[in-house]
Short mmCIF file of C-alpha atoms in Angstrom, two decimals:
data_model
loop_
_atom_site.label_atom_id
_atom_site.label_comp_id
_atom_site.label_asym_id
_atom_site.label_seq_id
_atom_site.Cartn_x
_atom_site.Cartn_y
_atom_site.Cartn_z
CA MET U 763 28.29 -22.03 89.00
CA LYS U 764 27.60 -20.63 85.45
CA VAL U 765 28.65 -22.58 82.38
CA ALA U 766 30.34 -20.40 79.78
CA ARG U 767 28.73 -20.68 76.26
CA PRO U 768 31.08 -20.58 73.33
CA SER U 769 30.67 -17.31 71.43
CA ARG U 770 30.12 -17.34 67.64
CA THR U 771 33.06 -16.06 65.77
CA ARG U 772 32.91 -13.89 62.67
CA ALA U 773 33.86 -16.89 60.50
CA ASN U 774 30.81 -18.86 61.71
CA TRP U 775 28.47 -15.97 60.78
CA ARG U 776 29.94 -15.77 57.30
CA PHE U 777 29.57 -19.52 56.81
CA GLU U 778 25.89 -19.44 57.81
CA LEU U 779 25.18 -16.50 55.47
CA VAL U 780 26.78 -18.35 52.56
CA LEU U 781 24.68 -21.45 53.26
CA ALA U 782 21.49 -19.35 53.41
CA ALA U 783 22.30 -17.64 50.10
CA ILE U 784 22.96 -20.99 48.43
CA GLY U 785 19.65 -22.35 49.73
CA ILE U 786 17.68 -19.35 48.42
CA ALA U 787 19.36 -19.61 45.03
CA LEU U 788 18.50 -23.32 44.78
CA MET U 789 14.88 -22.61 45.66
CA LEU U 790 14.60 -19.93 42.98
CA PHE U 791 16.34 -22.13 40.40
CA LEU U 792 13.91 -24.98 41.03
CA ALA U 793 10.87 -22.70 41.12
CA VAL U 794 11.47 -21.00 37.75
CA PRO U 795 11.01 -24.17 35.60
CA ALA U 796 7.87 -25.05 37.54
CA MET U 797 6.41 -21.59 36.89
CA ALA U 798 7.38 -21.81 33.24
CA GLN U 799 5.60 -25.16 32.90
CA ALA U 800 2.51 -23.79 34.61
CA LEU U 801 2.20 -20.79 32.26
CA PRO U 802 0.31 -21.50 28.99
CA ALA U 803 2.36 -21.32 25.83
CA ALA U 804 1.81 -18.20 23.72
CA PRO U 805 0.10 -18.92 20.39
CA ALA U 806 2.39 -18.74 17.39
CA PRO U 807 1.67 -15.75 15.12
CA ALA U 808 0.18 -16.42 11.73
CA PRO U 809 2.69 -16.35 8.88
CA GLY U 810 2.71 -13.08 6.98
CA ALA U 811 4.64 -11.03 4.46
CA ALA U 812 7.78 -10.86 6.62
CA ASP U 813 7.92 -14.66 6.88
CA ALA U 814 7.39 -14.97 3.13
CA LEU U 815 10.25 -12.53 2.48
CA ASP U 816 12.54 -14.42 4.86
CA ARG U 817 11.73 -17.70 3.13
CA ALA U 818 12.29 -16.23 -0.33
CA LEU U 819 15.66 -14.78 0.65
CA GLY U 820 16.61 -18.09 2.26
CA GLN U 821 15.78 -20.01 -0.92
CA LEU U 822 17.82 -17.58 -2.99
CA GLY U 823 20.72 -18.11 -0.63
CA GLY U 824 20.63 -21.89 -1.03
CA GLY U 825 18.45 -22.95 1.89
CA ASN U 826 19.00 -23.00 5.64
CA ASP U 827 22.51 -24.40 5.36
CA ALA U 828 23.76 -21.49 3.26
CA PRO U 829 21.75 -18.36 4.12
CA MET U 830 22.12 -15.33 1.91
CA ALA U 831 24.57 -12.68 3.03
CA LEU U 832 23.12 -9.54 4.59
CA SER U 833 24.61 -7.33 1.89
CA LEU U 834 22.88 -9.35 -0.84
CA GLN U 835 19.59 -9.23 1.05
CA ILE U 836 19.82 -5.44 1.28
CA LEU U 837 20.68 -5.25 -2.43
CA ILE U 838 17.65 -7.33 -3.42
CA ILE U 839 15.32 -5.36 -1.15
CA MET U 840 16.58 -2.06 -2.56
CA GLY U 841 16.04 -3.41 -6.07
CA LEU U 842 12.47 -4.36 -5.22
CA LEU U 843 11.84 -0.92 -3.74
CA SER U 844 13.07 0.70 -6.95
CA VAL U 845 10.47 -1.27 -8.93
CA LEU U 846 7.59 -0.48 -6.58
CA PRO U 847 6.89 3.03 -8.01
CA SER U 848 6.42 1.58 -11.49
CA ILE U 849 4.09 -1.10 -10.12
CA LEU U 850 2.15 1.54 -8.20
CA LEU U 851 1.80 3.80 -11.24
CA MET U 852 1.08 1.25 -13.95
CA MET U 853 -0.78 -1.64 -12.32
CA THR U 854 -3.12 0.04 -9.82
CA SER U 855 -5.75 2.78 -9.71
CA PHE U 856 -3.16 5.45 -8.88
CA THR U 857 -2.83 6.84 -12.43
CA ARG U 858 -6.51 7.67 -12.86
CA ILE U 859 -6.83 9.24 -9.42
CA ILE U 860 -3.76 11.48 -9.58
CA ILE U 861 -4.69 12.79 -13.06
CA VAL U 862 -8.25 13.65 -12.02
CA LEU U 863 -7.10 15.44 -8.86
CA ALA U 864 -4.46 17.41 -10.78
CA VAL U 865 -7.03 18.51 -13.38
CA LEU U 866 -9.45 19.44 -10.59
CA ARG U 867 -6.84 21.75 -9.07
CA GLN U 868 -6.27 23.31 -12.50
CA ALA U 869 -10.02 23.77 -13.04
CA LEU U 870 -10.36 25.58 -9.74
CA GLY U 871 -7.65 28.01 -10.83
CA LEU U 872 -5.33 27.07 -7.97
CA GLN U 873 -1.68 26.73 -8.87
CA GLN U 874 -0.10 25.11 -5.80
CA SER U 875 -3.02 24.48 -3.47
CA PRO U 876 -3.37 21.68 -2.54
CA PRO U 877 0.36 21.09 -2.98
CA ASN U 878 1.70 18.13 -4.92
CA GLN U 879 2.53 16.20 -1.74
CA VAL U 880 -1.10 16.41 -0.62
CA LEU U 881 -2.41 15.28 -4.00
CA ILE U 882 0.01 12.35 -4.08
CA GLY U 883 -0.96 11.39 -0.52
CA LEU U 884 -4.68 11.53 -1.35
CA SER U 885 -4.11 9.47 -4.49
CA LEU U 886 -2.02 6.92 -2.61
CA PHE U 887 -4.49 6.32 0.21
CA LEU U 888 -7.49 6.28 -2.12
CA SER U 889 -5.61 3.76 -4.28
CA LEU U 890 -5.03 1.61 -1.19
CA PHE U 891 -8.76 1.82 -0.44
CA VAL U 892 -9.68 0.80 -3.98
CA MET U 893 -7.06 -1.95 -4.16
CA SER U 894 -7.72 -3.36 -0.67
CA PRO U 895 -9.87 -6.28 -1.94
CA VAL U 896 -7.17 -7.21 -4.45
CA ILE U 897 -4.43 -6.92 -1.82
CA GLY U 898 -6.48 -9.07 0.55
CA ARG U 899 -6.90 -11.83 -2.02
CA ILE U 900 -3.18 -11.74 -2.83
CA ASN U 901 -2.37 -12.05 0.86
CA ASP U 902 -4.78 -14.96 1.38
CA THR U 903 -3.94 -16.95 -1.74
CA ALA U 904 -0.22 -16.24 -2.20
CA ILE U 905 1.67 -14.65 0.70
CA LYS U 906 0.23 -16.61 3.63
CA PRO U 907 0.44 -20.06 1.98
CA TYR U 908 3.99 -19.36 0.80
CA ALA U 909 5.08 -18.17 4.26
CA ALA U 910 3.55 -21.32 5.77
CA GLY U 911 5.46 -23.52 3.30
CA GLN U 912 2.32 -24.82 1.58
CA ILE U 913 3.29 -23.63 -1.92
CA ASN U 914 6.53 -22.88 -3.72
CA SER U 915 7.69 -19.58 -5.19
CA THR U 916 6.35 -20.32 -8.68
CA GLN U 917 2.87 -21.04 -7.34
CA MET U 918 3.05 -17.94 -5.16
CA ILE U 919 3.79 -15.69 -8.16
CA GLU U 920 0.98 -17.31 -10.15
CA ASN U 921 -1.54 -16.97 -7.31
CA ALA U 922 -0.52 -13.36 -6.68
CA SER U 923 -0.87 -12.40 -10.34
CA LEU U 924 -4.42 -13.73 -10.74
CA PRO U 925 -6.27 -11.09 -8.62
CA LEU U 926 -4.18 -8.28 -10.12
CA HIS U 927 -4.78 -9.61 -13.63
CA ALA U 928 -8.54 -9.74 -13.00
CA PHE U 929 -8.59 -6.16 -11.68
CA MET U 930 -6.63 -4.78 -14.62
CA LEU U 931 -8.71 -6.72 -17.14
CA LYS U 932 -11.95 -5.37 -15.65
CA GLN U 933 -10.77 -1.77 -16.09
CA THR U 934 -9.37 -2.26 -19.62
CA ARG U 935 -11.32 -1.68 -22.82
CA THR U 936 -11.53 -4.59 -25.22
CA LYS U 937 -10.44 -2.52 -28.21
CA ASP U 938 -7.25 -1.49 -26.40
CA VAL U 939 -6.39 -5.12 -25.70
CA THR U 940 -7.14 -6.01 -29.32
CA MET U 941 -4.95 -3.18 -30.61
CA PHE U 942 -1.89 -4.20 -28.61
CA ALA U 943 -2.48 -7.89 -29.37
CA GLN U 944 -2.44 -7.10 -33.09
CA MET U 945 0.69 -5.00 -32.72
CA ALA U 946 2.41 -7.82 -30.82
CA LYS U 947 1.20 -10.40 -33.39
CA SER U 948 0.39 -12.77 -30.55
CA GLY U 949 -2.39 -14.49 -32.43
CA PRO U 950 -5.96 -15.01 -31.26
CA ILE U 951 -6.54 -15.01 -27.50
CA ALA U 952 -8.83 -17.82 -26.35
CA SER U 953 -10.41 -15.86 -23.49
CA PRO U 954 -9.83 -12.53 -21.73
CA ALA U 955 -8.34 -14.40 -18.76
CA ASP U 956 -5.58 -15.71 -21.06
CA THR U 957 -4.36 -12.21 -21.95
CA PRO U 958 -0.64 -12.01 -21.09
CA PHE U 959 0.67 -9.19 -18.94
CA SER U 960 2.86 -7.95 -21.80
CA ILE U 961 -0.33 -7.01 -23.68
CA LEU U 962 -2.60 -6.25 -20.74
CA LEU U 963 -0.27 -3.74 -19.08
CA PRO U 964 -0.05 -1.17 -21.94
CA ALA U 965 -3.74 -1.67 -22.69
CA PHE U 966 -4.61 -1.03 -19.05
CA VAL U 967 -2.52 2.17 -18.92
CA THR U 968 -4.10 3.43 -22.16
CA SER U 969 -7.60 2.78 -20.85
CA GLU U 970 -6.81 4.46 -17.54
CA LEU U 971 -5.53 7.59 -19.27
CA LYS U 972 -8.65 7.79 -21.44
CA THR U 973 -10.98 7.29 -18.49
CA ALA U 974 -9.10 9.88 -16.43
CA PHE U 975 -9.44 12.52 -19.16
CA GLN U 976 -13.14 11.75 -19.58
CA ILE U 977 -13.73 12.31 -15.87
CA ALA U 978 -11.57 15.45 -15.94
CA PHE U 979 -13.66 16.87 -18.80
CA LEU U 980 -16.85 16.44 -16.81
CA ILE U 981 -15.23 18.12 -13.80
CA PHE U 982 -14.04 21.06 -15.91
CA LEU U 983 -17.48 21.93 -17.36
CA PRO U 984 -19.11 23.72 -14.38
CA PHE U 985 -15.99 25.77 -13.70
CA ILE U 986 -15.80 26.85 -17.36
CA VAL U 987 -19.39 28.10 -17.06
CA VAL U 988 -18.41 30.19 -14.03
CA ASP U 989 -15.44 31.65 -15.91
CA LEU U 990 -17.63 32.53 -18.91
CA VAL U 991 -20.27 34.22 -16.76
CA VAL U 992 -17.68 36.27 -14.87
CA ALA U 993 -15.88 37.27 -18.08
CA THR U 994 -19.19 38.33 -19.70
CA VAL U 995 -20.17 40.45 -16.70
CA LEU U 996 -16.78 42.16 -16.61
CA MET U 997 -16.95 42.89 -20.34
CA SER U 998 -20.43 44.39 -19.98
CA LEU U 999 -19.20 46.61 -17.15
CA GLY U 1000 -16.23 47.76 -19.20
CA MET U 1001 -13.68 46.28 -16.79
CA MET U 1002 -11.43 44.89 -19.48
CA MET U 1003 -8.23 45.44 -17.52
CA LEU U 1004 -9.43 43.33 -14.59
CA SER U 1005 -8.48 39.64 -14.82
CA PRO U 1006 -11.57 37.39 -14.83
CA THR U 1007 -9.57 34.69 -13.02
CA ILE U 1008 -9.24 36.82 -9.88
CA ILE U 1009 -12.99 37.41 -9.74
CA SER U 1010 -14.08 33.89 -10.67
CA LEU U 1011 -11.78 32.11 -8.20
CA PRO U 1012 -13.85 32.81 -5.04
CA PHE U 1013 -17.06 31.88 -6.88
CA LYS U 1014 -15.57 28.57 -8.02
CA LEU U 1015 -14.36 27.83 -4.51
CA LEU U 1016 -17.80 28.68 -3.13
CA LEU U 1017 -19.48 26.42 -5.67
CA PHE U 1018 -17.06 23.59 -4.91
CA VAL U 1019 -17.65 23.87 -1.16
CA LEU U 1020 -21.44 24.13 -1.44
CA VAL U 1021 -21.73 20.90 -3.42
CA ASP U 1022 -19.26 19.14 -1.06
CA GLY U 1023 -16.85 18.75 -3.94
CA TRP U 1024 -14.10 16.77 -2.22
CA ALA U 1025 -16.45 14.06 -0.97
CA LEU U 1026 -18.22 13.96 -4.34
CA THR U 1027 -14.96 13.69 -6.27
CA MET U 1028 -13.33 11.07 -4.05
CA GLY U 1029 -16.52 9.01 -3.85
CA SER U 1030 -17.04 9.14 -7.61
CA LEU U 1031 -13.44 8.11 -8.24
CA ALA U 1032 -13.74 5.12 -5.92
CA ALA U 1033 -17.10 4.15 -7.44
CA SER U 1034 -15.68 4.35 -10.97
CA PHE U 1035 -13.61 1.22 -10.27
CA VAL U 1036 -16.65 -0.72 -9.09
CA SER U 1037 -19.10 0.08 -11.85
#
């Protein structure tokens, strides 16, 4: 005689599935913290310019308890960006480089080639190359310590100004500094390192303009010789109606390419800030 086994109803199957799902979820929930503890912690990134900017904006807003509003942060950042062109033009090597490249284009007889955007780009990246040691010292002595909380904002500004002051002072003529110091009636300066920025900045710009025009004069000389030779030949041939500029342009381009003019010019400009 066969014994009848009770058949599982649909409700029993659902109950068992729910229990299995709960068990799997508990296993996963307990396993995730264990895996997280087993994984090594990622090293914290070194503080940089972004951290320094966040800390400066937080201090202006009154600390962590009263952070600065986003609109004020955007306003301050936009104000700093509006000052950056003046800093780039007047406190770096950009002025000398852009003037020399513009005069070089004029000496070649080219009006819009290379275009202004290319000249500005070349000047900008060559300025970054020349200023990279100064930028590195500013980052090491001012930005990183301030972002790490080792110095305050006053010390950061002082540490950041020292490398820039040394660079500008090295490129400035003594007589230019003396002239502006006499005009400002600041009295005798104990040492060149004590020269204030209010006197050093106009003296630096004046020296940079003079140096740029001296380099431009030396660049102009060989191309003037080519123009004179071409004009003399055309006059001797009786071709007075033919413009000497049209004939001399390919010869000047050929001369510039044969002597590797771009590498010579860019290398000489970079070396002029070292010597």
